[in-house]
């Protein structure tokens, strides 16, 4: 099996959208070679993202060569370098560090290779099409929900790590919200490791033992959120502590919908839909049909209540219950409908 | 020397073990070919042969330690394939191998090492029982007439000196009353007194009907002990001789040429200038200070029991230790080496007593083992000159007759004696001012011993000094011009060999000790 | 005399006795000191809940560490424990969620897989004569890759959409989750497992002849072989035991996360090796041992919890781990006159 | 003297010669086979660009692996290479971005830090007599923690806000970035460094007396000491050399990443150890060696690139790494009659 078959998994149970027009140039000939340079493909979010991208690429007659740096930024730089050297029709860069990738992207642009970035902050985006799921808006959405639930001045905890671009972006919003609503941050811990979910349990466990009166915890990365939830359950505080996360996956839905789960809200895009959206952005641009040079995929705040009301147990059902996730009206064309939607 | 009749006096005894057409090869090396031998109850068979003749190899096959032999082995008339040591032991074949280190498990206590076989046995007690183990250990030692206190039995076996480790392994081999006991150079790490006691034990075991195979390079022991002698040469049985032994014939069979057993040293040299001196040196805290002069032009033999302080003297000169009190000097200058490198630079070389631990570099070729201390000499601007290295190694290999497939052969593949020759040869090739050899004859055959002896004589003749440390009176008499007896860190006797008789030396060597310690004599 | 008494034994001086005492109890002292410090400065640290919480959280690491310790008794090491634990997590999830089996079946399947991984290691080391470090490193890569291939790189959770488009019907059953959430009296199940396994291994190694034989194989396999100990069997046993323990650790992780987290187990290796190595050096024992390993694990748990309660960021834990390890090692090796005798891990084929 | 006749020598059989050949060249064969396979099936694989790209990508791993190899020559191992490389990345960034220094200064500071880390390891091992595995594991934790404490857990990038509220004025200077982006002729700088270091180490180890002495220390340190070799100096040299090489690897990573990424170096350790261990077993040499290590690194690069081009997900790389490692090891150990003699890493104090 390869990545291709897993793409079927992500998009499977929804009927494949059918194109109502033939593929335009350059997609009507031999497959178009595109390099997808990823910072990481491991973990549920990135896995689904990759699957969505692969499925959409197939529909658009794009041959994707995916490199996965497994969170090793040096390797991502090498991958991008090698991608440029292989002279593809276009390059997609998925996440990464600004200072690492900016010079290489500039090089690619200079070599006249179209570049699309996803969730990558650039200092010089000339000639680059940028897409993002907007970490800031995601964090804002779920934090609004938090403030609504527990009110100003509540005792809150924060579980995250520094040194990772999306987490740092979410941290900025957190700091603003804390200041604006005078939240009382009683603890702040967390780390990202090779086994993030497991490794955060003891940290949150210790923090909860010390601060059992905390009302809400913001854990802005679903792997961390999962660990946080386990720690809350372990301390029997699920009726007193609410957990707010970011991202969604089958595994996350299972945790949110479990009996008495403290995870009450998450803010998310459908990673598969976003992955597909990025490919569509690229395809439209290559076909000369893209108007903007930047594209934002909006996030949706999903509450536990919503999932319960709609009896949602997996991402496929969630797409049905919350059609906004499908992004099937964002960057589409008659020859290029959204595959996962 | 001619093949003896297969039916000696006690001819009605069927052989305990017999070998028919046994061959062993290591890779492309045919080490034993077509060996046929019989071993009878109540008989001690001495296995003789030059270094590398194949003695240890034969023993490994016979004790199940090397199952890759061809030919057949019969035990009590039944044809068996000896695949594992357990199997051999179950059939009553028990062996003490040449490498003592192969018999000791560091980290386990002395008592546990004495009862190591029990760990392997399926049926017996699963749970450890400390008291039972001590009792078993004591009774194992009792067969050798040894009584070690519990404190010793409980300590880590790694801390036993090599001679005690050898005794431990022997005691273990005698547990479970074997039918055939194989001893591969068991006395090479023992002192004369310990060896004597071992012989007593062996004689009484023989009387009880045990068959014993005894490997040694010490002809005195064989003369004293063996009922017959089997000589191996180049992997074949050269001859089998019954008592009385015709030594010159045996030596001829062994070496392939004539040699004398009694070695006439001719004149005893008198040294001239003091090359090195110890003044007022205390070897152990509390022992009396000693003065000793090591002179050029003579070979000095230092005789002492284990623990007498011989190795201490060697270590002082070798730069491994500094004296507790007193001073060393070399020539006219005072000498205080801080590390072995200083000693080597000053022309002092030390052949250490434990070649496995202190001498050889396992996995390295003979050539590189020989040249390792002389890397600076054999290199220009740090780059090693291979040809220079090779010629140095060739000289050593040829002068000492090291049996190996070539200078590139791995040292591990050499027989024990040849490994020892390699280490001795390495150090003597340094053209030293002072050569100190700590127990240099462990496991080397008579020809090599002579060779080492004459090398020592010749470096002495060239104006250097040589000191041999040993606990074997015969060895000392064979090589030394001057003899010093060391007892408990002090000098008991210091005289030229031709002015001494053996009795005086042995008296000085053992006498005071026997009176100071209450040792139980075996039998 | 000949050696009627082998070594001259000197009376040890007061200084040496003190040094020996420090070596034996120094590490325990450090642990107790840290516990006391945290207990005084952090009220929530000194609760029974927290005690069990800490032990529960470290249990998988400790059990995997005990596995490594077992491999170390035969002179080896096992770098595949983290991978094996992660494999166990995915396989347990797959069995329950995708194959829709109950927890008991999952446990059985996982334990069998653990034994098989151990057997693979043993095969590579004993039969194929590949040195332990290399063999288990290879197994690590193979197992991690295999796991991801089996699960298509995805975490397995109930209701997930399968490759065939259907929804996975199974879920983590209550009996399986009991492994993490259950308790007997006030004591959580993982803590009980941790304790029972420690005691069993201690008993095996120190009180039975098999334990001694394992050590004999580890310190001088040639002597052991010549004494008739079935060296290869003991090696195989040790690696299979290690595989089994790693998969037990994996079961606990799976029950804790409640889903087939693909990243689980990845961070286990270094900590497991660290506690096993610390185990060798603490208590002045100088060879792999169960209580020392357990103590090493407890110290890590104490540090992680205490530092978090003090509000220090996670990286102070690493630093603290390093410093405390260092102090422990100085006690055990630098101030000690005793020699430890175990060689763990070599690139020499046996 | 005795007859110096060598023992009778049988001609080695054709089978044995074949086995020896396979042992010597098996691993090279696997590498060439893979290269050929990828070159045929993927046109973009067989470009010069791709060749240099692969070598460039693997250069830091290879250089760190050569460091581990150096530690292995004296019978040790170094588990702190990944941490040292990561430390180098952060320190280089700190020097240029926060302290606003030029690249040359950063390089100097980093190399000195690398030597110091090596000296710390050497101190723990040589003076404090802590076994290498434990000592370097401890150093690893300490260095990782220290790095994160120094940078407050944050990746350092230009224009970042400092603790005092100001904006960092420095940046990665062009001369520093040249380490990654520069090339001499068509050959990228990292590839040149990789090659030069390999050749230097090969020369040191195989042609000079110092190399011979390093091996002697690793094989039997007591015998080496008695042969007049200053064992402790060589040990110190090896660990400091390893620290230096790890920090060179870190410099390359820093230049590639272009910022003080805190996660850099994390994934280096296992690969570096793996290539050093593979190095021991390939080419039938049976001891640590430079070319074998380099070849091991190249094989990893080939696999990672080739598998990616074939469109296989990342986890096939792990599996492939495992399988290829396994094949290489089978060639070297199982089908070989030669004994490899290096013990890397022990918990025995020296
Ligand atoms: N493992 C091995 N591989 C290859 N050759 C070996 C091996 N072991 C021994 N040999 C060779 O076999 C021959 C016989 O060795 P063996 O150890 O049996 O001699 P020995 O008669 O016991 O000599 P010594 O008196 O020196 O102990 C020697 O030439 C030796 O080099
Ligand atoms: N620091 C020490 N503590 C306890 N015992 C010691 C110490 N140093 C030496 N010994 C013991 O003192 C004795 C002296 O040993 P050494 O090997 O130096 O004597 P030797 O005369 O060279 O004997 P041989 O070389 O025949 O073994 C040994 O039994 C040794 O175990
Ligand atoms: Mg022999
Ligand atoms: Mg001595």
PDB file of C-alpha atoms and ligand atoms in Angstrom, chain B residues 162 305-312 314-315 353-354 438-439 442 469, ligand 4:
ATOM      1  CA  UNK B 162      45.051 -16.198  39.235  1.00  0.00           C
ATOM      2  CA  UNK B 305      55.546 -17.550  46.268  1.00  0.00           C
ATOM      3  CA  UNK B 306      52.460 -15.816  45.094  1.00  0.00           C
ATOM      4  CA  UNK B 307      52.081 -12.738  47.222  1.00  0.00           C
ATOM      5  CA  UNK B 308      55.776 -12.492  47.924  1.00  0.00           C
ATOM      6  CA  UNK B 309      55.979  -9.177  46.141  1.00  0.00           C
ATOM      7  CA  UNK B 310      57.513 -10.154  42.823  1.00  0.00           C
ATOM      8  CA  UNK B 311      54.928  -8.389  40.767  1.00  0.00           C
ATOM      9  CA  UNK B 312      55.308  -5.346  42.989  1.00  0.00           C
ATOM     10  CA  UNK B 314      58.033  -5.498  38.363  1.00  0.00           C
ATOM     11  CA  UNK B 315      55.375  -2.822  38.631  1.00  0.00           C
ATOM     12  CA  UNK B 353      52.331 -11.922  34.237  1.00  0.00           C
ATOM     13  CA  UNK B 354      48.811 -12.109  32.838  1.00  0.00           C
ATOM     14  CA  UNK B 438      57.053 -11.735  35.252  1.00  0.00           C
ATOM     15  CA  UNK B 439      56.254 -15.441  34.995  1.00  0.00           C
ATOM     16  CA  UNK B 442      53.568 -19.844  31.626  1.00  0.00           C
ATOM     17  CA  UNK B 469      60.312 -13.424  38.287  1.00  0.00           C
TER      18      UNK B 469
HETATM   19 MG1  LIG E   4      52.754 -11.577  40.520  1.00  0.00          MG
END
